[in-house]
Coordinates of C-alpha atoms in Angstrom, one line a residue:
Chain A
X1 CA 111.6 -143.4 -210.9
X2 CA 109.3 -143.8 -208.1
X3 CA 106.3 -142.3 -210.0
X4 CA 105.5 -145.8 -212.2
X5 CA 106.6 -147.9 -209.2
X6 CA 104.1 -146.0 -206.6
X7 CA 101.2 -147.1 -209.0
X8 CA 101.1 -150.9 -208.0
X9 CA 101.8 -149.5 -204.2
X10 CA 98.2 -147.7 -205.1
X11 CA 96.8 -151.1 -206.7
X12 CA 98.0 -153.2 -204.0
X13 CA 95.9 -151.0 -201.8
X14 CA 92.8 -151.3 -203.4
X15 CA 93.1 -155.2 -203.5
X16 CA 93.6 -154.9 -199.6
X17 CA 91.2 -152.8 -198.7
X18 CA 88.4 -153.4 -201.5
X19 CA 85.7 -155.8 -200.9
X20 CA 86.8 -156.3 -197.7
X21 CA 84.1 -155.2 -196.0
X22 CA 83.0 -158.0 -194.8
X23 CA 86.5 -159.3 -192.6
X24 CA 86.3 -158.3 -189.0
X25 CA 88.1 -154.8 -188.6
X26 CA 91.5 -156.1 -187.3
X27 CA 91.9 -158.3 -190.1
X28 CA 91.3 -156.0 -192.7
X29 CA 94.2 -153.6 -190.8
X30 CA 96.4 -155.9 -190.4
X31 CA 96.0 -156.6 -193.9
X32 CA 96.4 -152.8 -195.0
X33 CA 99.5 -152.4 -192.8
X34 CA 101.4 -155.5 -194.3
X35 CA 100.4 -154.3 -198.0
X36 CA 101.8 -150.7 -197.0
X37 CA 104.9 -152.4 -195.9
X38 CA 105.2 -154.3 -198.6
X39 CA 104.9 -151.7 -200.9
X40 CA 107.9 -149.8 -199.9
X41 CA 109.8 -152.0 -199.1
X42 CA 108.7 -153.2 -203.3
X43 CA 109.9 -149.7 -203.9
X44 CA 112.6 -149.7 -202.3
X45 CA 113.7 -153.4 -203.8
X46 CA 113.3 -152.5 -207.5
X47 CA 114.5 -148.4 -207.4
X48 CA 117.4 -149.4 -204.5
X49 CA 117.5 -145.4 -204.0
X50 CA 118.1 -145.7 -200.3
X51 CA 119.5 -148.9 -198.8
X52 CA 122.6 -148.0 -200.3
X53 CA 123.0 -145.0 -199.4
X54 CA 121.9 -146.1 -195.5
X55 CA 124.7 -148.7 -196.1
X56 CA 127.7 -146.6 -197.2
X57 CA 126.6 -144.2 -194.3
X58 CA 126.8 -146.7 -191.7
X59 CA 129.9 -147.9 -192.9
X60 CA 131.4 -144.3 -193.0
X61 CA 130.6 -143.7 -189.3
X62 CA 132.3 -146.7 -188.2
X63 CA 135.6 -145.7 -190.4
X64 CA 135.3 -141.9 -188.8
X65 CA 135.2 -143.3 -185.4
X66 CA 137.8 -145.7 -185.8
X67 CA 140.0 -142.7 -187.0
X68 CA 138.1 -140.5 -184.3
X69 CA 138.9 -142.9 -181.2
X70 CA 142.3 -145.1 -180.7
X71 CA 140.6 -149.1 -181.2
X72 CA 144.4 -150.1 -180.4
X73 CA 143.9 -148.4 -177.0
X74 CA 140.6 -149.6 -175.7
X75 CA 138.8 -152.8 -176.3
X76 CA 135.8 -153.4 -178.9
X77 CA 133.7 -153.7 -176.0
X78 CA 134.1 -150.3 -174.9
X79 CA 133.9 -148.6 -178.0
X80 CA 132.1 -150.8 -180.2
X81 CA 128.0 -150.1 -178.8
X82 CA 128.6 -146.7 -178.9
X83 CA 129.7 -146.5 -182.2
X84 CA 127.6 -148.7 -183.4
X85 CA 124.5 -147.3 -182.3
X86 CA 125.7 -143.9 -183.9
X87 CA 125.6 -145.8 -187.0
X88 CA 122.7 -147.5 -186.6
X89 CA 120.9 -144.2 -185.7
X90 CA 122.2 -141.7 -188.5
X91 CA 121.1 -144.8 -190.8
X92 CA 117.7 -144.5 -189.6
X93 CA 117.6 -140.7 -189.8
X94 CA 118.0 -141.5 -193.9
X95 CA 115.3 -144.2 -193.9
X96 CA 112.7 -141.9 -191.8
X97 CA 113.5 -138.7 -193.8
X98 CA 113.4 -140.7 -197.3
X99 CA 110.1 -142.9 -196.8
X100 CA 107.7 -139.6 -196.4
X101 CA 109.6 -138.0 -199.0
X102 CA 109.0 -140.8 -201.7
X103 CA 105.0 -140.3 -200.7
X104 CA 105.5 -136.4 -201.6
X105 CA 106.3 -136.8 -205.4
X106 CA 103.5 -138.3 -206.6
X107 CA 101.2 -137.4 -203.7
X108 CA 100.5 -141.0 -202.1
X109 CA 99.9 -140.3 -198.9
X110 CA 96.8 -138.4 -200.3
X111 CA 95.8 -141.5 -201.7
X112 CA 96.3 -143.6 -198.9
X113 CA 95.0 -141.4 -197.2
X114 CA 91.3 -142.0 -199.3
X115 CA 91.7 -145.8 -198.2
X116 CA 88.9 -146.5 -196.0
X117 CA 91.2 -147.8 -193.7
X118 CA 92.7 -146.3 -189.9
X119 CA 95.2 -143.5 -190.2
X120 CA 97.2 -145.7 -187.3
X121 CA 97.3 -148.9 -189.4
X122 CA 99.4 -146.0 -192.5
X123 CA 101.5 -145.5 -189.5
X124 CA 102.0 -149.3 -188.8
X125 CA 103.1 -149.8 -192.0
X126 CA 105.2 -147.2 -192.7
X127 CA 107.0 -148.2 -189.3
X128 CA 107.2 -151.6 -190.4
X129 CA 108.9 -150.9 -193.8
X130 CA 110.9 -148.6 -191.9
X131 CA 111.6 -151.0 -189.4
X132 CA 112.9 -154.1 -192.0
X133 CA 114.9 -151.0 -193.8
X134 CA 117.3 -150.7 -190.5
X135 CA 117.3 -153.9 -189.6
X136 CA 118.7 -155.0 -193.3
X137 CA 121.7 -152.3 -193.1
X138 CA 122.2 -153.6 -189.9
X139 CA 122.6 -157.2 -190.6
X140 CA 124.5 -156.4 -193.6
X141 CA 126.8 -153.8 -191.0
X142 CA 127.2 -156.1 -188.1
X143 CA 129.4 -158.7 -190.2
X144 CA 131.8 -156.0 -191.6
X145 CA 132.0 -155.2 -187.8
X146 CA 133.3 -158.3 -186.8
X147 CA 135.7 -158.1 -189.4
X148 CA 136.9 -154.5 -189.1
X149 CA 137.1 -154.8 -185.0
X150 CA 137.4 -158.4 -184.8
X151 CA 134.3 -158.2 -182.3
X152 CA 132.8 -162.1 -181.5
X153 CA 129.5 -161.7 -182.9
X154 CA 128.9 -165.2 -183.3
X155 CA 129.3 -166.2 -179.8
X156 CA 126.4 -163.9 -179.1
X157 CA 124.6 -163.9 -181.7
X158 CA 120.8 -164.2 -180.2
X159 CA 121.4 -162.1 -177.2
X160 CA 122.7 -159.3 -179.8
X161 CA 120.2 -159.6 -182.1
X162 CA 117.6 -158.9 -179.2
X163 CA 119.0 -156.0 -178.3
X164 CA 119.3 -155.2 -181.6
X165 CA 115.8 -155.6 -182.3
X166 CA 114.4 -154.0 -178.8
X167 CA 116.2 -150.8 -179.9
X168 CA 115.6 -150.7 -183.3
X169 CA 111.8 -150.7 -183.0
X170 CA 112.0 -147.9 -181.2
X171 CA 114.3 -145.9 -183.0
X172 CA 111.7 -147.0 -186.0
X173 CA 108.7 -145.6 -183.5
X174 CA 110.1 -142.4 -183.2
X175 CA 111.5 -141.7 -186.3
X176 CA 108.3 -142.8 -188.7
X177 CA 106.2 -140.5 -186.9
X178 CA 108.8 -137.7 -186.9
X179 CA 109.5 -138.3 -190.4
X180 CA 106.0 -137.9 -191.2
X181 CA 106.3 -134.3 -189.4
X182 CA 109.4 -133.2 -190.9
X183 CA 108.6 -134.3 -194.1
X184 CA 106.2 -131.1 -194.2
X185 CA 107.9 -128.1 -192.8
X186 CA 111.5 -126.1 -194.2
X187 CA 114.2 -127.7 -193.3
X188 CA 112.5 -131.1 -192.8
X189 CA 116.3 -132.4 -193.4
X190 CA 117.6 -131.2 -190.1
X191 CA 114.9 -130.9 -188.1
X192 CA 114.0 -134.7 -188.2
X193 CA 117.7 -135.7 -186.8
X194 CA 116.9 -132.5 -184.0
X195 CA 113.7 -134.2 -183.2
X196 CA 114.6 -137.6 -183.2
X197 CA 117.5 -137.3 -181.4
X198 CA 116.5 -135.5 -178.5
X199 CA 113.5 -138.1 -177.9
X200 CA 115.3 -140.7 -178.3
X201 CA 118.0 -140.1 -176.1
X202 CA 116.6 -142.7 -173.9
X203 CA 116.6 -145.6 -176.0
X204 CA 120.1 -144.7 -177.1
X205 CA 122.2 -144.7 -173.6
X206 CA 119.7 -148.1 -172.9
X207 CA 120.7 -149.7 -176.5
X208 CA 124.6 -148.8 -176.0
X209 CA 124.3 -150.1 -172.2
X210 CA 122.4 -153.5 -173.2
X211 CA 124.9 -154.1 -176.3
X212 CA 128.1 -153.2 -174.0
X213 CA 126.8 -156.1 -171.9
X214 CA 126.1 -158.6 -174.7
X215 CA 129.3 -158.0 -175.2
X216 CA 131.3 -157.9 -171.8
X217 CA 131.9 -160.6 -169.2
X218 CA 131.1 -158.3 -166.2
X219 CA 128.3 -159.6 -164.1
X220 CA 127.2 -155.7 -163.3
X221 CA 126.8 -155.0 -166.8
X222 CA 125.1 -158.5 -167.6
X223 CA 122.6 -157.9 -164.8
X224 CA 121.5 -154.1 -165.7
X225 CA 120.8 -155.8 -169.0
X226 CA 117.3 -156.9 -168.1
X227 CA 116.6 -153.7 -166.7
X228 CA 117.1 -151.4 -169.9
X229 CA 115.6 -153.9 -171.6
X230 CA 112.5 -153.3 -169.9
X231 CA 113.0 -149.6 -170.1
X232 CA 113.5 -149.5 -173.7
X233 CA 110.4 -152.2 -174.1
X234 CA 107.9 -149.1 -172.1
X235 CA 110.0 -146.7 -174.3
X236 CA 108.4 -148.8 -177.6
X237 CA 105.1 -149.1 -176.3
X238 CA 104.6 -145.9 -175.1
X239 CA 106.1 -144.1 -178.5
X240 CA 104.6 -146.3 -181.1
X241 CA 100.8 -146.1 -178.8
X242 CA 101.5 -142.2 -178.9
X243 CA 102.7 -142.1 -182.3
X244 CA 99.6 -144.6 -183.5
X245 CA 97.4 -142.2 -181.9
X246 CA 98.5 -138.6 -183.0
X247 CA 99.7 -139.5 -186.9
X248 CA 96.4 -138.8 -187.9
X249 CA 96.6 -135.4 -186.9
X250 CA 100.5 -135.4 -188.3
X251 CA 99.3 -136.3 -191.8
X252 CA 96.8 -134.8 -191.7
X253 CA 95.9 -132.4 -194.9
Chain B
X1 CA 88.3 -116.3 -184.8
X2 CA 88.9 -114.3 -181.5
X3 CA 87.5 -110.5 -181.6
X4 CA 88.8 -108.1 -179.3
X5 CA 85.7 -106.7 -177.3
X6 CA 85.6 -103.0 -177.5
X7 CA 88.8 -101.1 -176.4
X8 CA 91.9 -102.3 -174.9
X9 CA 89.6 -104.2 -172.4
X10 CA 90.4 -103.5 -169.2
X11 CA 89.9 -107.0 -167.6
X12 CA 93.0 -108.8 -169.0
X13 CA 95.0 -105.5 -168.4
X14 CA 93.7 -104.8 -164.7
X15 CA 94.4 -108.6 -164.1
X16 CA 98.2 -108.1 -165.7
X17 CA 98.6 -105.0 -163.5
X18 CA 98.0 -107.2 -160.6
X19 CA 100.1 -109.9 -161.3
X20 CA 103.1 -108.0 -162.0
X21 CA 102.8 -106.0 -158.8
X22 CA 102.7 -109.1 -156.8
X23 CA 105.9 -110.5 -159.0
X24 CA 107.7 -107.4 -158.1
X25 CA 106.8 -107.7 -154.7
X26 CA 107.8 -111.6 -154.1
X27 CA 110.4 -110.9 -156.3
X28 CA 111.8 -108.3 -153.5
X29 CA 110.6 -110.9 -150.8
X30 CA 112.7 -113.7 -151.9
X31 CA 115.8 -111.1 -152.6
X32 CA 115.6 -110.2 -149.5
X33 CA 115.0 -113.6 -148.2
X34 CA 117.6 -115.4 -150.1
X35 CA 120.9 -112.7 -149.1
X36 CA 119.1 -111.4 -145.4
X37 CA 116.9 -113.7 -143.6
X38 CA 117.7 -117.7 -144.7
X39 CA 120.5 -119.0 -142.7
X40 CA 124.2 -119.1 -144.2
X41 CA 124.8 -122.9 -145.5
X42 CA 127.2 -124.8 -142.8
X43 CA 129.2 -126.2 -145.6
X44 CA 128.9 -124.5 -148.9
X45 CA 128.4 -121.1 -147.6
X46 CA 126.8 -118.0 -149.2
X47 CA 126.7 -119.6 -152.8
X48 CA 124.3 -122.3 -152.1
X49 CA 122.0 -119.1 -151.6
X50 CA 121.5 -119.3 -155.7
X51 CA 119.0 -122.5 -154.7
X52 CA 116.5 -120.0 -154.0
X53 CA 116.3 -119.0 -157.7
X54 CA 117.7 -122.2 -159.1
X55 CA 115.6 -124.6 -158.2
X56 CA 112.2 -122.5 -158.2
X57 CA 113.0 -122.3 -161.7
X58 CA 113.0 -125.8 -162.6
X59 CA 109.6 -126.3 -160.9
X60 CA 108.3 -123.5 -163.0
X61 CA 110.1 -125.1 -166.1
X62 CA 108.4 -128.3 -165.3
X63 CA 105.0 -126.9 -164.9
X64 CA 105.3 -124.7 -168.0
X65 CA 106.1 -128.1 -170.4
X66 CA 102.8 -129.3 -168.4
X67 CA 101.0 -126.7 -169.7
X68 CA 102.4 -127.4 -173.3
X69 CA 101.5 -131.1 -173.0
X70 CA 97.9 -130.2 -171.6
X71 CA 97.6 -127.8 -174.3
X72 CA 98.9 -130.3 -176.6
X73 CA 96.0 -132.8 -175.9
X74 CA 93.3 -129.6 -175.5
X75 CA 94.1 -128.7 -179.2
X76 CA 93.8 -132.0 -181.0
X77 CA 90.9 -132.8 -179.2
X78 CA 88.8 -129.4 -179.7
X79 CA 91.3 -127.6 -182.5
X80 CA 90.4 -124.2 -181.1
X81 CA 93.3 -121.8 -181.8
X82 CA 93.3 -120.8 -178.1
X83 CA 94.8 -123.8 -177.2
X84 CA 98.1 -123.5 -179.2
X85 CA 98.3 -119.8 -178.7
X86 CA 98.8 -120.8 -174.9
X87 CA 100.6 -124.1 -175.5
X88 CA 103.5 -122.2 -177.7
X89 CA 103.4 -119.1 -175.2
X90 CA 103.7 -121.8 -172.1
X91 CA 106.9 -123.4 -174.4
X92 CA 108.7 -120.3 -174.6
X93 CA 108.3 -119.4 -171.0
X94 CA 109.2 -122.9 -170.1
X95 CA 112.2 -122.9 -172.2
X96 CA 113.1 -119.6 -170.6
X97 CA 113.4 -120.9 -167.0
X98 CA 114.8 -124.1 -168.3
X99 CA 117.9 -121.5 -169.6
X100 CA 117.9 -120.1 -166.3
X101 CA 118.4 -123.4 -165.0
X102 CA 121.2 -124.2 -166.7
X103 CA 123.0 -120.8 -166.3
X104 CA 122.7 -120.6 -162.8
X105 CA 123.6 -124.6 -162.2
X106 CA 127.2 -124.3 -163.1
X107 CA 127.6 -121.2 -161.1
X108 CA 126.5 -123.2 -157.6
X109 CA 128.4 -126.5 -159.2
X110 CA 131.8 -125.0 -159.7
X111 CA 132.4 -123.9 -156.0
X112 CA 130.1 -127.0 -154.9
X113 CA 131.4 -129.5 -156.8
X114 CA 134.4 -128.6 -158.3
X115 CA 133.2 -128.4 -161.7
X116 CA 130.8 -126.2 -163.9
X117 CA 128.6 -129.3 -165.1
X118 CA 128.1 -133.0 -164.3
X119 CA 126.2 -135.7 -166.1
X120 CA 123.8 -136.2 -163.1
X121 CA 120.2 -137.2 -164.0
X122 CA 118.4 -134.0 -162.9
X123 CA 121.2 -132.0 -164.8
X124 CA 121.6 -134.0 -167.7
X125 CA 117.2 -134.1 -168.2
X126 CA 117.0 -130.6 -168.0
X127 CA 119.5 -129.9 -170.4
X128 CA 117.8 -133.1 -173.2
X129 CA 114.4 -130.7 -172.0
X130 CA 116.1 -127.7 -173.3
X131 CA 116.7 -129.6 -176.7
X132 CA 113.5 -131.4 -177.1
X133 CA 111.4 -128.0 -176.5
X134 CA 114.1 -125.7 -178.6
X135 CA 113.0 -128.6 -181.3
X136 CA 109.4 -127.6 -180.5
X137 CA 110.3 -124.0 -181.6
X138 CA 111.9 -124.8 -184.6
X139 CA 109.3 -127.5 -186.0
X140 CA 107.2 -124.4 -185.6
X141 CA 109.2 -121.9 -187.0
X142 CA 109.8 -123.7 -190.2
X143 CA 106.1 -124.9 -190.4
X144 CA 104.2 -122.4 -192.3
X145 CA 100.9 -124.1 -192.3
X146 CA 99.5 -122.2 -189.5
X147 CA 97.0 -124.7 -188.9
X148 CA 99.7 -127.6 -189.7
X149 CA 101.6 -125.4 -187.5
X150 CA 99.5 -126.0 -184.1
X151 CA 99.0 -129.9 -185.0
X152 CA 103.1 -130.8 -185.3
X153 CA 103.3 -128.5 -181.9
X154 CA 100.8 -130.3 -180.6
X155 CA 102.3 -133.8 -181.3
X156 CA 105.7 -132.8 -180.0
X157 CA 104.1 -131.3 -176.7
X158 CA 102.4 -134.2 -175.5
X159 CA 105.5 -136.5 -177.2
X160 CA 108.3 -134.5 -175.8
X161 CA 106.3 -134.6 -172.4
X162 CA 105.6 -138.5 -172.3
X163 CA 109.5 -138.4 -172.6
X164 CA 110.5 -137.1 -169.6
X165 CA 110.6 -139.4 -166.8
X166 CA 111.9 -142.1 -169.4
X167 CA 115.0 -139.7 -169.8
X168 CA 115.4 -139.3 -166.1
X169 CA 115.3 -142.9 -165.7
X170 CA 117.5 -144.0 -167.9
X171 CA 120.3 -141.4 -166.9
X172 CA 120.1 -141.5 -163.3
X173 CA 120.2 -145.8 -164.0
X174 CA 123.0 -144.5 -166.5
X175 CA 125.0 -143.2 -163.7
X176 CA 124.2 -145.4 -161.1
X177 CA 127.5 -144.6 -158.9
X178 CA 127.3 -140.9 -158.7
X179 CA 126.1 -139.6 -155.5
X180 CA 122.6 -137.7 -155.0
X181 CA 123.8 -134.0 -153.9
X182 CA 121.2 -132.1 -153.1
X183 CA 118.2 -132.3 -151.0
X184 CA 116.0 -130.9 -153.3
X185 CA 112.4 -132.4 -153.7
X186 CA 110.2 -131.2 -151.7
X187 CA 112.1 -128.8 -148.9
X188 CA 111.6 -131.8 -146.2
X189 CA 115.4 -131.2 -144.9
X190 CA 116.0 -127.6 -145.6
X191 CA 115.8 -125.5 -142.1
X192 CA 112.9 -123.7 -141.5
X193 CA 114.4 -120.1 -142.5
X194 CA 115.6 -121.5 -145.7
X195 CA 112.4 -123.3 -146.7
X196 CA 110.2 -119.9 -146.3
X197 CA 112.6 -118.7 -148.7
X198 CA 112.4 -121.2 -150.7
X199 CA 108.7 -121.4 -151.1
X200 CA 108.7 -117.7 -151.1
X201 CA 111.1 -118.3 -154.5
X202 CA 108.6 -120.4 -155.8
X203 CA 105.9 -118.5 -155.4
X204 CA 107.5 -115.5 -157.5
X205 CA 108.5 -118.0 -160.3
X206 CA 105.1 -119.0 -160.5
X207 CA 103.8 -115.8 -160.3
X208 CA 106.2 -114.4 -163.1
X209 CA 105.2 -117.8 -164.9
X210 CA 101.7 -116.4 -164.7
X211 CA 102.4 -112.7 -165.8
X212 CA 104.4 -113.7 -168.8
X213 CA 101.9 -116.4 -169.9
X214 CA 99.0 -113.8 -169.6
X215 CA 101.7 -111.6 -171.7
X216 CA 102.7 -114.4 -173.8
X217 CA 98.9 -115.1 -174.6
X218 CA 97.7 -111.6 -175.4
X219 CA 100.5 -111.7 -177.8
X220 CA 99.7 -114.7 -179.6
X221 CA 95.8 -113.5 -179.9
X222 CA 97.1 -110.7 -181.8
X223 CA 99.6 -112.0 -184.0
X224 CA 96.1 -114.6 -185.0
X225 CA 93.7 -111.7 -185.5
X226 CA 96.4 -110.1 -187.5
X227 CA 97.1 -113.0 -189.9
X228 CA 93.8 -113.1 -190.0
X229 CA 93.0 -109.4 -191.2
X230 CA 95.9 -109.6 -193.2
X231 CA 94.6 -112.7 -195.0
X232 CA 90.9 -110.9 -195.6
X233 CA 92.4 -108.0 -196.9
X234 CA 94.4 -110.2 -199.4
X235 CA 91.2 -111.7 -200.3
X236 CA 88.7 -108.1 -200.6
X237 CA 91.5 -106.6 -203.0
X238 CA 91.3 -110.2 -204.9
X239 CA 88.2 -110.7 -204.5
X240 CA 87.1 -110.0 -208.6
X241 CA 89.7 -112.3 -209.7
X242 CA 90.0 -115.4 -207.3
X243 CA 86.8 -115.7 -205.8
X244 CA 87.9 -118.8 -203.8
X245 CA 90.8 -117.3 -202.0
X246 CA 93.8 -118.1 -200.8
X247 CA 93.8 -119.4 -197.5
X248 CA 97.7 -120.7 -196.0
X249 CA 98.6 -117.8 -194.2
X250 CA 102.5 -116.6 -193.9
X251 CA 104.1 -117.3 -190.9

């Protein structure tokens, strides 16, 4: 399925990167990154092999915790971040694990790889797509949410989605470059959740924390907001510089 | 590829004979030090006497991920072998003393505080430190690329490392309320017996971090040179048939 699909992924390369020369370097990146993106997310559009599955997942998590914790005894605002973030977070574990294992079959990333362009700027994109893959299932999530556990989502709708976004592009950070990794050992199933998880710890308690006070009244909360905020903003920089840095070696043949 | 000069070589072996002679000795030092000489806790009594091995231990812990990370950078930069051989050996050792750590925690904690663990910062980063670095091992283990191997270990050294004061951030900001315990950093209000002891603890951690990693290294030399002989003598009795060789070596 993804064999015929991963041929205008290649083509759209070439028209990026070919006869290009002449475009200052960051151009021609930029370029490259936003075709990479767009081809998977091309893929991923005509195949629909994973957002579903991402979906469904999400989804499932939210009914097992609403079995798994009494809703009727504590507010949305208590439970709601956590479990949403849970969600959020084994949905991202199946984007990162599936979008280096679509390059294995018909050996793309080799042929990426023979791009004349920066091994950072594959990583870019991959994120990117990655990236636009979570934040899809999470729009489409975040609704049923508010329906499920009558949660006000409306009332805070920007604040929310800033959080949202904060926390997702770190998530994405971390779990691109791990999925690259995993993607080439045994096991690459279990030890890309391991991996991600334990890095990302950080991000995690700051994207339940910030969410908790989107959602609360409490001024404590409200004013630690600004402060994980910032937290998880170094957490994104420092992970995706690190990650932009060292996926050459990750890829690597 | 690294060639053992001559015999057994007796500078690595004279220079292990050293350092374990001065481990046994601190080692002795602080025991004595720790149960005889440091003055008896006012409040928590003889058990806070397990900070002399507790805490020396994180330090080493810390210092050993250092390595890893350092190691981490060393080996993408120059891709000599040497440099993952010690990074992996520094990982182990480091998540030896990290299990330390967390065994002997609870057994101060429970008298102490009441209860085996607590989500504190210090507590709760050494045990996400235990996780990231047992993920370091197993990204290894299940890598058979030996050369893939030492990149991915790499990557996750110096990642896993950059992590760290981002995880003690966010949980000591997590749990803002709970009270800081113990006067740990630095020694600056421990009385004066109990900070020789202290540093006397330190010193045998660091010396035992020393011994094992000269151990640890030696080990991993070997376990190259033999993949490596292994792999030439695949290639001699193949030579006839596949000239070109096979060269990913098993784990």
């Amino acid at each position: 399925m993804t064999a015929p699909a991963d041929a205008p992924g290649r083509e759209a390369l070439a028209r990026a990167t070919g006869g290009t020369a002449s475009r200052p370097w960051i151009l021609r990146e930029a370029r490259a990154v936003l075709r990479i993106c767009l081809k998977d997310l091309r893929i991923e559009w005509r195949s629909l092999d994973n957002l579903p599955a991402m979906f469904f997942f999400a989804l499932l998590v939210m009914v097992i915790f609403s079995f798994g914790f009494d809703f009727a005894a504590f507010s949305f605002q208590e439970l709601g971040p956590g479990m949403l973030w849970v969600a959020f977070c084994f949905a991202g574990v199946l984007a990162f694990g599936h979008s280096f294992a679509l390059e294995r079959q018909a050996d793309g990333l080799a042929g990426m790889m023979l791009a004349p362009i920066d091994p950072g700027s594959l990583y870019l994109g991959k994120f990117l797509a990655n990236l636009v893959t979570m934040l899809i299932v999470e729009a489409l999530i975040l609704p049923l949410c508010a329906v499920l556990f009558s949660a006000r989502i409306d009332a805070v709708f920007w604040p929310l989605g800033l959080a949202i976004l904060v926390h997702t592009i770190g998530f994405a950070a971390v779990g691109t470059l791990f999925g690259a990794m995993t993607a080439r050992t045994r096991r690459g199933d279990v030890l890309l959740p391991i991996m991600m998880m334990a890095i990302s710890i950080p991000l995690l308690i700051s994207a339940v924390r910030t969410t908790a006070a989107v959602f609360s009244d409490q001024p404590a909360l409200k004013q630690a907001a600004g402060a994980w905020l910032t937290m998880a903003s170094i957490f994104d920089v420092i992970f995706m510089t690190a990650a932009y840095i060292t996926f050459e070696y990750v890829i690597e043949e | 590829m690294k060639a053992r000069s001559g015999s057994a070589g007796a500078g690595p072996g004279l220079m292990l004979g050293t350092l374990t002679v001065l481990v046994v000795a601190l080692a002795i030092a602080t025991l004595y030090g720790a149960y005889f000489y440091a003055a008896r806790e006012k409040e928590m009594g003889d058990v806070q006497r397990i900070f002399y091995f507790h805490a020396p231990a994180g330090l080493a812990c810390f210092l050993a991920f250092f390595v890893t990370f350092v190691c981490g950078i060393g080996y993408l930069a120059t891709r000599k072998p040497g440099w993952d051989v010690m990074g992996h050996a520094s990982a182990e050792i480091g998540l030896l003393f990290c299990l330390i750590v967390l065994v002997t925690g609870p057994f101060w904690a429970r008298p102490v505080w009441g209860v085996w663990w607590t989500w504190e910062a210090r507590l709760t980063t050494t045990l996400i430190l235990f996780l990231i670095y047992s993920g370091y091992l197993l990204v290894r283990r299940y890598t058979d690329d030996p050369e893939q191997r030492a990149r991915f270990a790499a990557v996750i050294g110096i990642v896993g490392f950059l992590d760290v004061p981002l995880v003690y951030w966010s949980v000591r900001f997590f749990r803002g309320h709970h009270p800081l315990v113990l006067k740990v950093s630095g020694g600056g209000g421990l009385e004066q017996s109990m900070r020789h002891v202290f540093l006397a603890g330190i010193a045998t951690y660091f010396a035992l971090y020393a011994c094992l990693m000269v151990l640890r290294v030696r080990l991993g030399h070997a376990e190259v040179e033999l993949r490596w002989l292994r792999e030439r003598a695949i290639r001699g009795a193949h030579a006839t048939r596949t000239p070109a060789g096979t060269h990913g070596g098993t784990s």
